[in-house]
Short mmCIF file of C-alpha atoms and ligand atoms in Angstrom, two decimals:
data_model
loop_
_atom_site.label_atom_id
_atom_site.label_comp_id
_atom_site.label_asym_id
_atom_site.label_seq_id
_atom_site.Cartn_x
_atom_site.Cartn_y
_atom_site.Cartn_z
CA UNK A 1 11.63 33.02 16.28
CA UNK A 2 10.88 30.21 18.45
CA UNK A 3 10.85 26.68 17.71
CA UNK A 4 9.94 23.43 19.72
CA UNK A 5 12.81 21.18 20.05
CA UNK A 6 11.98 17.70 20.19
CA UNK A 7 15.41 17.39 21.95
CA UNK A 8 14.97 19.49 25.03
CA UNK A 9 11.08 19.25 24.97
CA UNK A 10 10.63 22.86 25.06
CA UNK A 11 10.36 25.63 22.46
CA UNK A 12 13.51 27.60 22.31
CA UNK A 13 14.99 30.52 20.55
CA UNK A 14 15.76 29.51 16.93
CA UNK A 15 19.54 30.79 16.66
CA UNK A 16 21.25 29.43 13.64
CA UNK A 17 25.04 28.18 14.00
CA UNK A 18 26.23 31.32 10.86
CA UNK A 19 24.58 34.14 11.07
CA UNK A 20 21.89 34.70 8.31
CA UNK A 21 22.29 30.92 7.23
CA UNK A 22 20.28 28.07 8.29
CA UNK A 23 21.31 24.08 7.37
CA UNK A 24 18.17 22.27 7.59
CA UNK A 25 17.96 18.52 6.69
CA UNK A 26 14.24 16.38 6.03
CA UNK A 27 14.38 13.04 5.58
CA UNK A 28 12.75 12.20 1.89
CA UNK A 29 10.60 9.18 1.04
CA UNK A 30 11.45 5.57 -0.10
CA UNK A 31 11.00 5.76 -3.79
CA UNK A 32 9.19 2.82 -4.19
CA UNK A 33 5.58 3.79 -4.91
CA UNK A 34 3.64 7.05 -5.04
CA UNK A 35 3.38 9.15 -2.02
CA UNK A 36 0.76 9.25 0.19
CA UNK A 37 -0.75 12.00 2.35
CA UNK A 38 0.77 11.15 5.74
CA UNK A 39 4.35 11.64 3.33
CA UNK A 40 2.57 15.11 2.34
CA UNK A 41 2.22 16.29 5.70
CA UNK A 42 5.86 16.65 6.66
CA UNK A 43 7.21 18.13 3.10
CA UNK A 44 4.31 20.62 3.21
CA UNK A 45 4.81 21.75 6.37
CA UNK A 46 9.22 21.67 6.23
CA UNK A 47 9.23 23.29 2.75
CA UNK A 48 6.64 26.54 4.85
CA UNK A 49 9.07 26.65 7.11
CA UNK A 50 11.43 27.03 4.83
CA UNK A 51 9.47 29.25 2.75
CA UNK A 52 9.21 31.35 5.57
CA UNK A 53 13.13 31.63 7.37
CA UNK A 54 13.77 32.56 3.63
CA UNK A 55 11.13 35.03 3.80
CA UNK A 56 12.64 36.31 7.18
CA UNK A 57 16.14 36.99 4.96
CA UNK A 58 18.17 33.42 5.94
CA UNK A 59 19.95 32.20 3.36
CA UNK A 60 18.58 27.98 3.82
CA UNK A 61 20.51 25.09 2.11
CA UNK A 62 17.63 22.90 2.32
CA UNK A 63 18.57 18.73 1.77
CA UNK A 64 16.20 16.12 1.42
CA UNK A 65 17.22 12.67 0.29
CA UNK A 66 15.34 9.93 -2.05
CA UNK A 67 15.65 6.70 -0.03
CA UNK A 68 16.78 4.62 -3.51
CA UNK A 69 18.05 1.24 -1.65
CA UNK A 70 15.20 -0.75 0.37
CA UNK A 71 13.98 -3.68 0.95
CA UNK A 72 10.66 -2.28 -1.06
CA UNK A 73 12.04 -0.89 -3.94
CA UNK A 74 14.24 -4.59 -4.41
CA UNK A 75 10.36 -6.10 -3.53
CA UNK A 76 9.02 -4.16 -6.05
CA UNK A 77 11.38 -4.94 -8.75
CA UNK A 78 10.41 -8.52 -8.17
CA UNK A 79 7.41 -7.82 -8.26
CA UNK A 80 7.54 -5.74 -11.83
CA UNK A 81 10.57 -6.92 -13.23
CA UNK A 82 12.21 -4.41 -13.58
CA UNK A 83 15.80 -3.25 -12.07
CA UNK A 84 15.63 -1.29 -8.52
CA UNK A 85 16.91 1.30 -10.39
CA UNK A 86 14.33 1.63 -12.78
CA UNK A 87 11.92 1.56 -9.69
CA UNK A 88 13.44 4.23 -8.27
CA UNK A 89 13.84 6.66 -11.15
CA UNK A 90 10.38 5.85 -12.04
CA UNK A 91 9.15 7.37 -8.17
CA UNK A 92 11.40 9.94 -7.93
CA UNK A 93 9.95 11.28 -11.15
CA UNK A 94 6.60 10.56 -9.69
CA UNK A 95 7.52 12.40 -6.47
CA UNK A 96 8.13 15.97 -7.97
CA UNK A 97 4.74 15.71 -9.99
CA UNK A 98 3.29 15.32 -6.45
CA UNK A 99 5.58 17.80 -5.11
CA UNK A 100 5.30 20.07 -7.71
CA UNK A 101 0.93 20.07 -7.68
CA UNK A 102 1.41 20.57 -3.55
CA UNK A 103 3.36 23.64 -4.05
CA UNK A 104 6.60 22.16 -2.47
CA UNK A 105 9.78 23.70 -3.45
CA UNK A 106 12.53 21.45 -4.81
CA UNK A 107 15.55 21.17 -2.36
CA UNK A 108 18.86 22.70 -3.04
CA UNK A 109 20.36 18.85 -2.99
CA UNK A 110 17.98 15.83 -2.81
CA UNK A 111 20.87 13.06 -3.18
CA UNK A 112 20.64 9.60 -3.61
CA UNK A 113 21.74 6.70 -1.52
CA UNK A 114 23.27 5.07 -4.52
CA UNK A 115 25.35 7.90 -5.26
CA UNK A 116 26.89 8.22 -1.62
CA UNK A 117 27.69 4.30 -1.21
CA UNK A 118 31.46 5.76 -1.14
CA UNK A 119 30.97 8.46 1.61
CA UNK A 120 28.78 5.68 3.23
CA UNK A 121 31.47 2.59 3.66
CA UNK A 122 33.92 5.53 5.09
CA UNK A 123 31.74 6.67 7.45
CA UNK A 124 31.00 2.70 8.71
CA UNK A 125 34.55 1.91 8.48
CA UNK A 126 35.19 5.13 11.00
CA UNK A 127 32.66 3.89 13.25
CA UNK A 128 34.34 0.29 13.36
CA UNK A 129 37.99 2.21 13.62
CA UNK A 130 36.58 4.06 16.63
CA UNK A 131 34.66 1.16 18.19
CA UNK A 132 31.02 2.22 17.69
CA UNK A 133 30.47 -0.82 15.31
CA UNK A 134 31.09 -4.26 14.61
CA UNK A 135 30.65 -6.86 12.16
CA UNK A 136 29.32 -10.06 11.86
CA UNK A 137 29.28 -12.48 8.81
CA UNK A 138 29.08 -9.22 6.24
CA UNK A 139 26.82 -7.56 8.39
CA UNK A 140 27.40 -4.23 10.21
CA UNK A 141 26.10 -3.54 13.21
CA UNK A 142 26.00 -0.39 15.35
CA UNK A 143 27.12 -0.79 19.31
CA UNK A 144 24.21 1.06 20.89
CA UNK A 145 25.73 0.11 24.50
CA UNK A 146 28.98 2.22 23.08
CA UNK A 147 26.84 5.58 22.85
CA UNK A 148 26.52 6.82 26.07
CA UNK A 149 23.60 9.46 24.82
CA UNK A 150 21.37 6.58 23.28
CA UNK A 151 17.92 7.57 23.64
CA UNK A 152 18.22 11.61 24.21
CA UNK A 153 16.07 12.38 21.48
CA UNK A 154 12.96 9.70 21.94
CA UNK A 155 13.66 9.78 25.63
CA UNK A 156 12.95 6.10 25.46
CA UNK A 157 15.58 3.97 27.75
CA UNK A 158 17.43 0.96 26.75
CA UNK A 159 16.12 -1.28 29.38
CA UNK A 160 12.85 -0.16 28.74
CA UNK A 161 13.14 -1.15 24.55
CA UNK A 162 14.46 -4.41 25.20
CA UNK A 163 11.44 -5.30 28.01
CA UNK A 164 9.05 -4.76 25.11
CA UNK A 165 9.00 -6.29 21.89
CA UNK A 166 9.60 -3.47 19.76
CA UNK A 167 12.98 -4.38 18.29
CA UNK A 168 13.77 -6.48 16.09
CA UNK A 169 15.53 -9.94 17.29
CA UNK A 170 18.79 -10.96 15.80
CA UNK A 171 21.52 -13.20 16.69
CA UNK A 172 24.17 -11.78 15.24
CA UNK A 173 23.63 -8.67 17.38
CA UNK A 174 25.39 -8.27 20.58
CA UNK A 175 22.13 -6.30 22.26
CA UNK A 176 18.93 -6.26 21.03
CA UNK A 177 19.20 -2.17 20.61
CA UNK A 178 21.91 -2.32 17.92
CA UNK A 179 20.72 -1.71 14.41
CA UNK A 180 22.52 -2.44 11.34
CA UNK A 181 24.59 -0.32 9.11
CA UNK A 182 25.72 -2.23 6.42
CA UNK A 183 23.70 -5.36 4.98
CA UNK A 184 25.48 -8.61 3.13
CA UNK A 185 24.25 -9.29 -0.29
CA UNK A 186 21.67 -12.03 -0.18
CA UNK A 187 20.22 -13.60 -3.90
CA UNK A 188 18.85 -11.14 -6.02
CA UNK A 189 19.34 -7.88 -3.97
CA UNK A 190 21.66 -5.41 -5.01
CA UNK A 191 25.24 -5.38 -3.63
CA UNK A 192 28.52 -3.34 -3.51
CA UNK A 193 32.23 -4.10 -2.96
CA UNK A 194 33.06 -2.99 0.95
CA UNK A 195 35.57 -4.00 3.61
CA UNK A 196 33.17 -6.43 5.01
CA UNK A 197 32.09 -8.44 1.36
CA UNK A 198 29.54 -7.11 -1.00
CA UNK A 199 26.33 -5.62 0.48
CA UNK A 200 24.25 -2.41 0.86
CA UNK A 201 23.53 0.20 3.13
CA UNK A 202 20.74 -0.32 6.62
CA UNK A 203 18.38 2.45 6.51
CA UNK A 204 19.22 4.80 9.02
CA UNK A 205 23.22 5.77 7.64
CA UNK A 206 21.93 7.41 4.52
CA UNK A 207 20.84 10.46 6.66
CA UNK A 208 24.03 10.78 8.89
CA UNK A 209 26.33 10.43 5.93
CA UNK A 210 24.29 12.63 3.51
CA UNK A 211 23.51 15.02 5.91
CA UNK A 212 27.45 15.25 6.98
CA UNK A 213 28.31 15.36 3.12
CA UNK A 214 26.09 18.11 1.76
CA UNK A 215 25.71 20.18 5.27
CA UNK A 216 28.65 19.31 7.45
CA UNK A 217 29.00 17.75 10.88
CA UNK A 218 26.63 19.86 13.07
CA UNK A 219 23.41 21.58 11.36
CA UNK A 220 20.43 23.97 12.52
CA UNK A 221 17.50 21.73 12.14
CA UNK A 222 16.87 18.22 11.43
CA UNK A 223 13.23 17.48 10.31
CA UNK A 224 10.67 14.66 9.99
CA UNK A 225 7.72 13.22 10.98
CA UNK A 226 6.84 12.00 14.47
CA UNK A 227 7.11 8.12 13.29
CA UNK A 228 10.77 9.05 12.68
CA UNK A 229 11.80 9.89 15.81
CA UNK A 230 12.15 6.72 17.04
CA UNK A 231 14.39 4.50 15.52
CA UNK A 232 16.00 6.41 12.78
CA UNK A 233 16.50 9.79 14.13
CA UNK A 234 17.32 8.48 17.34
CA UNK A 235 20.16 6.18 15.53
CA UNK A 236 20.96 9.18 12.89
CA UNK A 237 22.10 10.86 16.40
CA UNK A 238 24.05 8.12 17.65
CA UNK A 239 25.88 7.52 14.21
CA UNK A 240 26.76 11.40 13.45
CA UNK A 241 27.64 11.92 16.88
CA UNK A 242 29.59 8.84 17.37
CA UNK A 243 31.94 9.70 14.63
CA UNK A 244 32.19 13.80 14.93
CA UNK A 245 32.37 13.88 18.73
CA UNK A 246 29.90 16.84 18.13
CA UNK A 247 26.20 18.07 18.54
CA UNK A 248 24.69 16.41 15.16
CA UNK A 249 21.32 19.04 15.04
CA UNK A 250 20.43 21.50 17.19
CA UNK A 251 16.95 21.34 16.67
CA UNK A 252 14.93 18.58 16.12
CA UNK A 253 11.22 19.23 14.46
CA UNK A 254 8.73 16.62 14.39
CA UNK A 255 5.18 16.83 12.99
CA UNK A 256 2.07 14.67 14.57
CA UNK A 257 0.02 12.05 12.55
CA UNK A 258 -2.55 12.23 10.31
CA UNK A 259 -5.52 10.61 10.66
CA UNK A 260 -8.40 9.28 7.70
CA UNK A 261 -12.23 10.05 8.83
CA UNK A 262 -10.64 9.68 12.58
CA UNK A 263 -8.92 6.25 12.72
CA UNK A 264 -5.41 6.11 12.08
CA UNK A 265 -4.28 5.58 8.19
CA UNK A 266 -3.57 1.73 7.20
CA UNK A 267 -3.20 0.02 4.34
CA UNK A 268 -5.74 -3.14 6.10
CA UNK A 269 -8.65 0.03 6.82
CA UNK A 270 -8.63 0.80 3.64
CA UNK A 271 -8.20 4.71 4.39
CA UNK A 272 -4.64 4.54 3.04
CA UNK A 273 -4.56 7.27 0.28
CA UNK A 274 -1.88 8.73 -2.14
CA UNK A 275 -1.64 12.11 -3.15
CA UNK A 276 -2.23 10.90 -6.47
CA UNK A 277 -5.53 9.48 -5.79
CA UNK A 278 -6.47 12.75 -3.54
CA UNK A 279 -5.61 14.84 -6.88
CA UNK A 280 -8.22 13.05 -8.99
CA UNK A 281 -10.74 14.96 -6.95
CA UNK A 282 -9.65 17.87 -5.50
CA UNK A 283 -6.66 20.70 -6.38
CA UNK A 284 -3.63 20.10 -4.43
CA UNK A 285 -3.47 22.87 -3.52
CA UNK A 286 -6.67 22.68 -1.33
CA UNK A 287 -4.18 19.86 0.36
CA UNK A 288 -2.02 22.09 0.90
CA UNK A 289 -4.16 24.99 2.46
CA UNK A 290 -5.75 21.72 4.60
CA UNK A 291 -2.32 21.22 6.03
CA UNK A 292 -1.53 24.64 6.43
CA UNK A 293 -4.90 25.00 8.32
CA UNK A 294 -3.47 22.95 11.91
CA UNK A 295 -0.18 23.62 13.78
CA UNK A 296 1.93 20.89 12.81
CA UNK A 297 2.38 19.24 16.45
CA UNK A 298 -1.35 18.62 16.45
CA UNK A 299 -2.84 15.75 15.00
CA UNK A 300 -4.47 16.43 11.82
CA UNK A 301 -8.18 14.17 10.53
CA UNK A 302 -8.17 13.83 6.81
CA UNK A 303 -11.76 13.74 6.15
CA UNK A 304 -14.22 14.78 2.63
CA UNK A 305 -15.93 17.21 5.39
CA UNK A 306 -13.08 18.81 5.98
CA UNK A 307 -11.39 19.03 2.54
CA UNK A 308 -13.99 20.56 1.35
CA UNK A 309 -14.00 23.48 4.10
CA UNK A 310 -10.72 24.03 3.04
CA UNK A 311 -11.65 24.12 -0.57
CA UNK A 312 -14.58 26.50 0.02
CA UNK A 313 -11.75 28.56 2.31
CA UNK A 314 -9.44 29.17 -0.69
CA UNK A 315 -12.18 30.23 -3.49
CA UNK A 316 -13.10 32.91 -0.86
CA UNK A 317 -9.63 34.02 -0.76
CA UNK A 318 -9.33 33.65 -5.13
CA UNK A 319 -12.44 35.84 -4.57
CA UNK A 320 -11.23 38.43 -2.73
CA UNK A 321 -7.82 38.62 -4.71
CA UNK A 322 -9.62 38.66 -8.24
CA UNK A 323 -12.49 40.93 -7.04
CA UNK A 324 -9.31 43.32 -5.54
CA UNK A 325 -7.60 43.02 -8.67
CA UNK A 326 -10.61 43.85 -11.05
CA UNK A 327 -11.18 47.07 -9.20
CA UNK A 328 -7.60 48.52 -9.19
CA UNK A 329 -7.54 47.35 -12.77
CA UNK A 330 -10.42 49.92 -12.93
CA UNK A 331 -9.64 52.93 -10.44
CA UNK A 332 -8.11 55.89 -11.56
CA UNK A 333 -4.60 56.77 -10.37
CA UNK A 334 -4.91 58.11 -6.69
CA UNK A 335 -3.62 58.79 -3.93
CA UNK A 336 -4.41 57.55 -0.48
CA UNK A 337 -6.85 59.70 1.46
CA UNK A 338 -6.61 60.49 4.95
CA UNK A 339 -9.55 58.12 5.93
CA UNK A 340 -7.72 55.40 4.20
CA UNK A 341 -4.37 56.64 5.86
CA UNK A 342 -6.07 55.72 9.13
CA UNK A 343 -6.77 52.66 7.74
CA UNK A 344 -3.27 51.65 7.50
CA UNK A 345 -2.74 50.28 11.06
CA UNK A 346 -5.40 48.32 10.82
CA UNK A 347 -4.19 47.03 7.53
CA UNK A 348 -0.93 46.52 8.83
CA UNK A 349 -1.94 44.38 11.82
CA UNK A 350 -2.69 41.39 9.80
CA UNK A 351 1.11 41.01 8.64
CA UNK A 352 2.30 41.44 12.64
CA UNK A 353 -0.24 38.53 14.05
CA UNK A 354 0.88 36.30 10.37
CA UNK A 355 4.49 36.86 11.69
CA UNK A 356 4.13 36.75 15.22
CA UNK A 357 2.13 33.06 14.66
CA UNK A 358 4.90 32.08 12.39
CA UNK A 359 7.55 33.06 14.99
CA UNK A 360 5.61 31.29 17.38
CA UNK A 361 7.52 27.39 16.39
CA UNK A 362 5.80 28.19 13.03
CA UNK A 363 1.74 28.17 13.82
CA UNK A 364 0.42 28.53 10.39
CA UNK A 365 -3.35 28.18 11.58
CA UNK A 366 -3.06 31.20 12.82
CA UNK A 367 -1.35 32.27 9.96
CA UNK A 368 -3.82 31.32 8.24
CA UNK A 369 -6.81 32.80 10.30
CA UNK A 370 -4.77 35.99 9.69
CA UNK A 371 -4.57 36.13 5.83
CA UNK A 372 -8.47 34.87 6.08
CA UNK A 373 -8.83 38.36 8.03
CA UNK A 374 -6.63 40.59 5.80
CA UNK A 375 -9.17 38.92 2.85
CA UNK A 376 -11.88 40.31 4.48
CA UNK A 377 -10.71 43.71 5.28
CA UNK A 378 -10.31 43.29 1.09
CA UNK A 379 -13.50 42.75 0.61
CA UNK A 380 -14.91 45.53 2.39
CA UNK A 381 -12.20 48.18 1.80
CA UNK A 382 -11.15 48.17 -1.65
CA UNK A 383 -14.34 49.32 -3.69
CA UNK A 384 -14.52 51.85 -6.56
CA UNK A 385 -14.62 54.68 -4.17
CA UNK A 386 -11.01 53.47 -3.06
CA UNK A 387 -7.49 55.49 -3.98
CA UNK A 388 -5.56 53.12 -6.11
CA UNK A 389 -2.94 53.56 -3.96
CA UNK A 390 -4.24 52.80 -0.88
CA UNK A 391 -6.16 49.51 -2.56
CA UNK A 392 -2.95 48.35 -4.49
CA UNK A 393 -1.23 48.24 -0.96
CA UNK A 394 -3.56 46.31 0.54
CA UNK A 395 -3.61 43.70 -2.50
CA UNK A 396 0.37 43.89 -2.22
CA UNK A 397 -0.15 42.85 1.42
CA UNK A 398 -2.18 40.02 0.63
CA UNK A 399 0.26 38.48 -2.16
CA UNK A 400 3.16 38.80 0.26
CA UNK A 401 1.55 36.33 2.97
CA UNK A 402 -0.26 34.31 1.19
CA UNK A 403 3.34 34.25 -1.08
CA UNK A 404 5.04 33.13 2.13
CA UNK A 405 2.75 29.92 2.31
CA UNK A 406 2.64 29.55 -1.13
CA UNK A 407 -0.79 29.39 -1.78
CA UNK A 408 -3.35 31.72 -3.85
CA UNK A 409 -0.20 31.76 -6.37
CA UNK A 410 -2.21 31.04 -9.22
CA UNK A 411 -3.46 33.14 -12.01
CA UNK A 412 -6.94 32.30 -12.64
CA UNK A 413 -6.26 34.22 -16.28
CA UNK A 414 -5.72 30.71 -18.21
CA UNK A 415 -9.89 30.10 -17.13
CA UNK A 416 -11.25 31.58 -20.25
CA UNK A 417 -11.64 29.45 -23.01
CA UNK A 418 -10.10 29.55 -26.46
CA UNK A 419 -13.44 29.85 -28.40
CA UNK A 420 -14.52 32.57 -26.03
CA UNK A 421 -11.47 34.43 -26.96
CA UNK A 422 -12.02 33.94 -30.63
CA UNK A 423 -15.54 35.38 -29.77
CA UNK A 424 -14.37 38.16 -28.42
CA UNK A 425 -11.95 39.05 -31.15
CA UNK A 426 -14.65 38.25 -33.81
CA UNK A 427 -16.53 41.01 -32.01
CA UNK A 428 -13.74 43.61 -31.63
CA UNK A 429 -13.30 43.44 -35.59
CA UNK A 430 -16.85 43.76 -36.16
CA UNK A 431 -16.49 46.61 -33.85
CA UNK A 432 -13.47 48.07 -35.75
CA UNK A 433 -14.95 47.50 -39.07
CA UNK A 434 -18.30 49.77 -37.29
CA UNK A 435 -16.31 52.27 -36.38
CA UNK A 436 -16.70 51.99 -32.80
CA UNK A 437 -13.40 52.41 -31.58
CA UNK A 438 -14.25 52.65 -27.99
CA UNK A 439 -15.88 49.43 -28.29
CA UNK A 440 -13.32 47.54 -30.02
CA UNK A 441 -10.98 49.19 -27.02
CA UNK A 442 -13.01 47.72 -24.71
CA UNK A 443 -12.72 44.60 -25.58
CA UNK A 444 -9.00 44.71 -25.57
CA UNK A 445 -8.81 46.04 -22.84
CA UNK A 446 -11.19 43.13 -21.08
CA UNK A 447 -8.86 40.58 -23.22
CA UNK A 448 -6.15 42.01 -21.67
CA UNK A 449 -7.59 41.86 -18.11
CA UNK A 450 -7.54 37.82 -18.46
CA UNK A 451 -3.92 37.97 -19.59
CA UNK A 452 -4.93 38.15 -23.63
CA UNK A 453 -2.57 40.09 -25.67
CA UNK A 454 -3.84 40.98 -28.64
CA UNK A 455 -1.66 41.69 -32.26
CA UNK A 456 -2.99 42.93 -35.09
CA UNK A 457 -1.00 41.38 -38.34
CA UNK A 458 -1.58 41.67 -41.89
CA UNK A 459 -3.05 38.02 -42.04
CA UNK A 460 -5.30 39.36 -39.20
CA UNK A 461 -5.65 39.72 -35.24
CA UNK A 462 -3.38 37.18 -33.12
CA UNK A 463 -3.68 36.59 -29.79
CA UNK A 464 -1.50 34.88 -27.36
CA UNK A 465 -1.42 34.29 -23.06
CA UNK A 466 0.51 36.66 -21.24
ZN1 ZN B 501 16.42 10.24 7.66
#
């Protein structure tokens, strides 16, 4: 498998540090308020990959932090008076509803900052012991002119930074460049007891020191989106590596931007949009499929147009999975024939090109564009004149890639109403009670079909879901 590494620029051989393990890190959100699609992008497109190296047989410890100290979650709690705390239980909650609806696998860890403030002040107090850091009146900062390697990752050179205007301007700091790693308490923030007075962590430490703590000191990949790259990741490296003396990630994956109705996404253009608001109107997972639909290191335009393509995309492929299931459900138990052996290859061909785009730094349009084909071949191959056999392979085939992806996972069977059920029984009685037992079979059988089971009790028939 190949992957582009942000690091060397290219797209290299994915070779994982263990054999048949892979320690993969994504930086989570800031708890502080719903999350919104251009958060969606990366977790969608992380968790596939995921999804996927798992598929492949690796065995991935997968962490992804909640960002639970900020200076919008304390905002916030001003704002709502409540505690930060509350804030941030309240969002994380929020975050695997969101998570959950886009198909997104929970992590094996997803820790807290607030419950690594411990591992955090060591790691600091290791960086000031070795001369990477200093501070200044409770602050921390770190000593970018210390790391030799500052920059590898963006590519983006010191003198070059400081010409422009993008850092932020501090007096305390001994070059613009250095960013801070441990904050002094001011009025109404949250604080802990450290070496240098009572404070909380910067930003960027949480990653080094949780990513150190739950994975160890080098890992396989280190994931984000593209807005991430420069500062944090760029200062994750400089922190990890600073301390260990070693290579923090090996590779470095980094997702482009998403765009609303083609302008960027803002809060002032009003084309700033959670994933709660998106949910109201369409299925997540017709988000997800959206996603799914562009390679991750190409911009991506969020627009109603294009939604909707995508949700006209997946009924087609509900279509061809419940029409393939309906007639299996119905064929007699046969065996391939040697027209449909032939058929095979063909059949066949649609896994290679999902795999070989997947192993290709994970293209899942093409992906994609392959399980649209395999749906098609469906259509036209699986008929009543099919074996089962042959026609339950091909189905089998389309669960297991579109099971990679996770999407077309649902069972449509909960779409029939209660009262047509009762209908249905009502009939099946009357059916009974008529003697007609191949009727009242029937419409077992058709319960059955839409995941009804059926039990016939002394106080009468009772049905339940499957
Ligand atoms: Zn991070």
């Amino acid at each position: 498998m190949k992957l582009y590494n942000t690091l060397s620029r290219k797209k290299e051989e994915f070779k994982p540090i263990e054999e048949g393990k892979v320690k993969m890190y994504v930086c989570g959100p800031t708890v502080y308020n719903f999350i919104h699609i251009g958060n969606a992008r990366p977790f969608i497109i992380f968790d596939t990959l995921r999804r996927y190296l798992e598929y492949r047989g690796y065995d991935v410890t997968f962490v992804q932090n909640f960002t639970d100290v900020d200076d919008k979650i304390i905002k916030r709690s001003h704002e709502e008076n409540i505690t930060p705390e509350e804030v941030a239980t309240k969002y994380i909650k929020e975050y695997f509803v969101d998570a959950d609806g886009l198909g997104i696998k929970r992590a094996t860890v997803h820790p807290q900052v607030t419950d690594n403030i411990e591992q955090i002040i060591a790691f600091v107090k290791e960086l000031e012991d070795k001369g990477y850091a200093y501070a200044v009146n409770g602050d921390v900062y770190f000593d970018t002119k210390k790391f030799k390697d500052y920059g590898k990752l963006s590519g983006i050179k010191q003198e070059e930074l400081e010409a422009g205007a993008r850092i932020e301007v501090n007096d305390q700091k001994r070059h613009p460049m250095d960013f801070v790693l441990w904050k002094a308490k001011k009025e109404g923030e949250p604080g802990w007891a450290s070496p240098w007075g009572e404070g909380r962590p910067g930003w960027h430490i949480e990653c080094s020191v949780m990513s150190n703590r739950y994975l160890g000191e080098t890992i396989d990949i280190h994931a984000g989106g593209q807005d991430l790259k420069f500062p944090h990741h760029e200062n994750e490296i400089a922190q990890s590596e600073a301390r260990s003396g070693k290579n923090f990630s090996n590779y470095w994956l980094h997702n482009e931007y998403i765009n609303v109705n083609n302008e960027k996404m803002s809060k002032s253009l009003g084309n700033f949009f959670t994933v709660r608001e998106i949910s109201e109107i369409y299925d997540l997972e017709v988000v997800r499929l959206f996603m799914l639909s562009t390679h991750y290191r190409n911009p991506i335009n969020f627009s109603d147009e294009i939604l909707n393509q995508s949700k006209a995309g997946l009924e087609r492929l509900y279509n061809a999975k419940e029409k393939a299931e309906f007639t299996i459900n119905n064929l007699e138990d046969t065996k391939m024939t040697e027209e449909e052996a032939k058929l095979q290859e063909e059949l066949a061909s649609f896994r290679q090109k999902f795999i070989d785009a997947m192993d290709d730094d994970v293209n899942t349009a093409d992906a994609v564009s392959a399980i649209f084909e395999l749906a098609k071949f469906m259509n036209s191959n699986i008929t009543e004149n099919s074996s089962k056999e042959f026609a339950q392979k091909a189905l089998d085939e389309f669960k297991e890639l579109t099971g990679v992806l996770n999407i077309v996972n649902k069972d449509k069977k909960e779409d029939i109403l209660d009262e047509e059920i009762e209908k249905l029984i009502e009939q099946r009685t009357e059916a009974k009670k008529n003697k007609n037992f191949q009727l009242a079979d029937e419409i077992r059988q058709q319960l059955l079909d839409k995941g009804i089971i059926l039990e016939d009790t002394r106080q009468g028939v009772k049905w339940k879901r499957a």
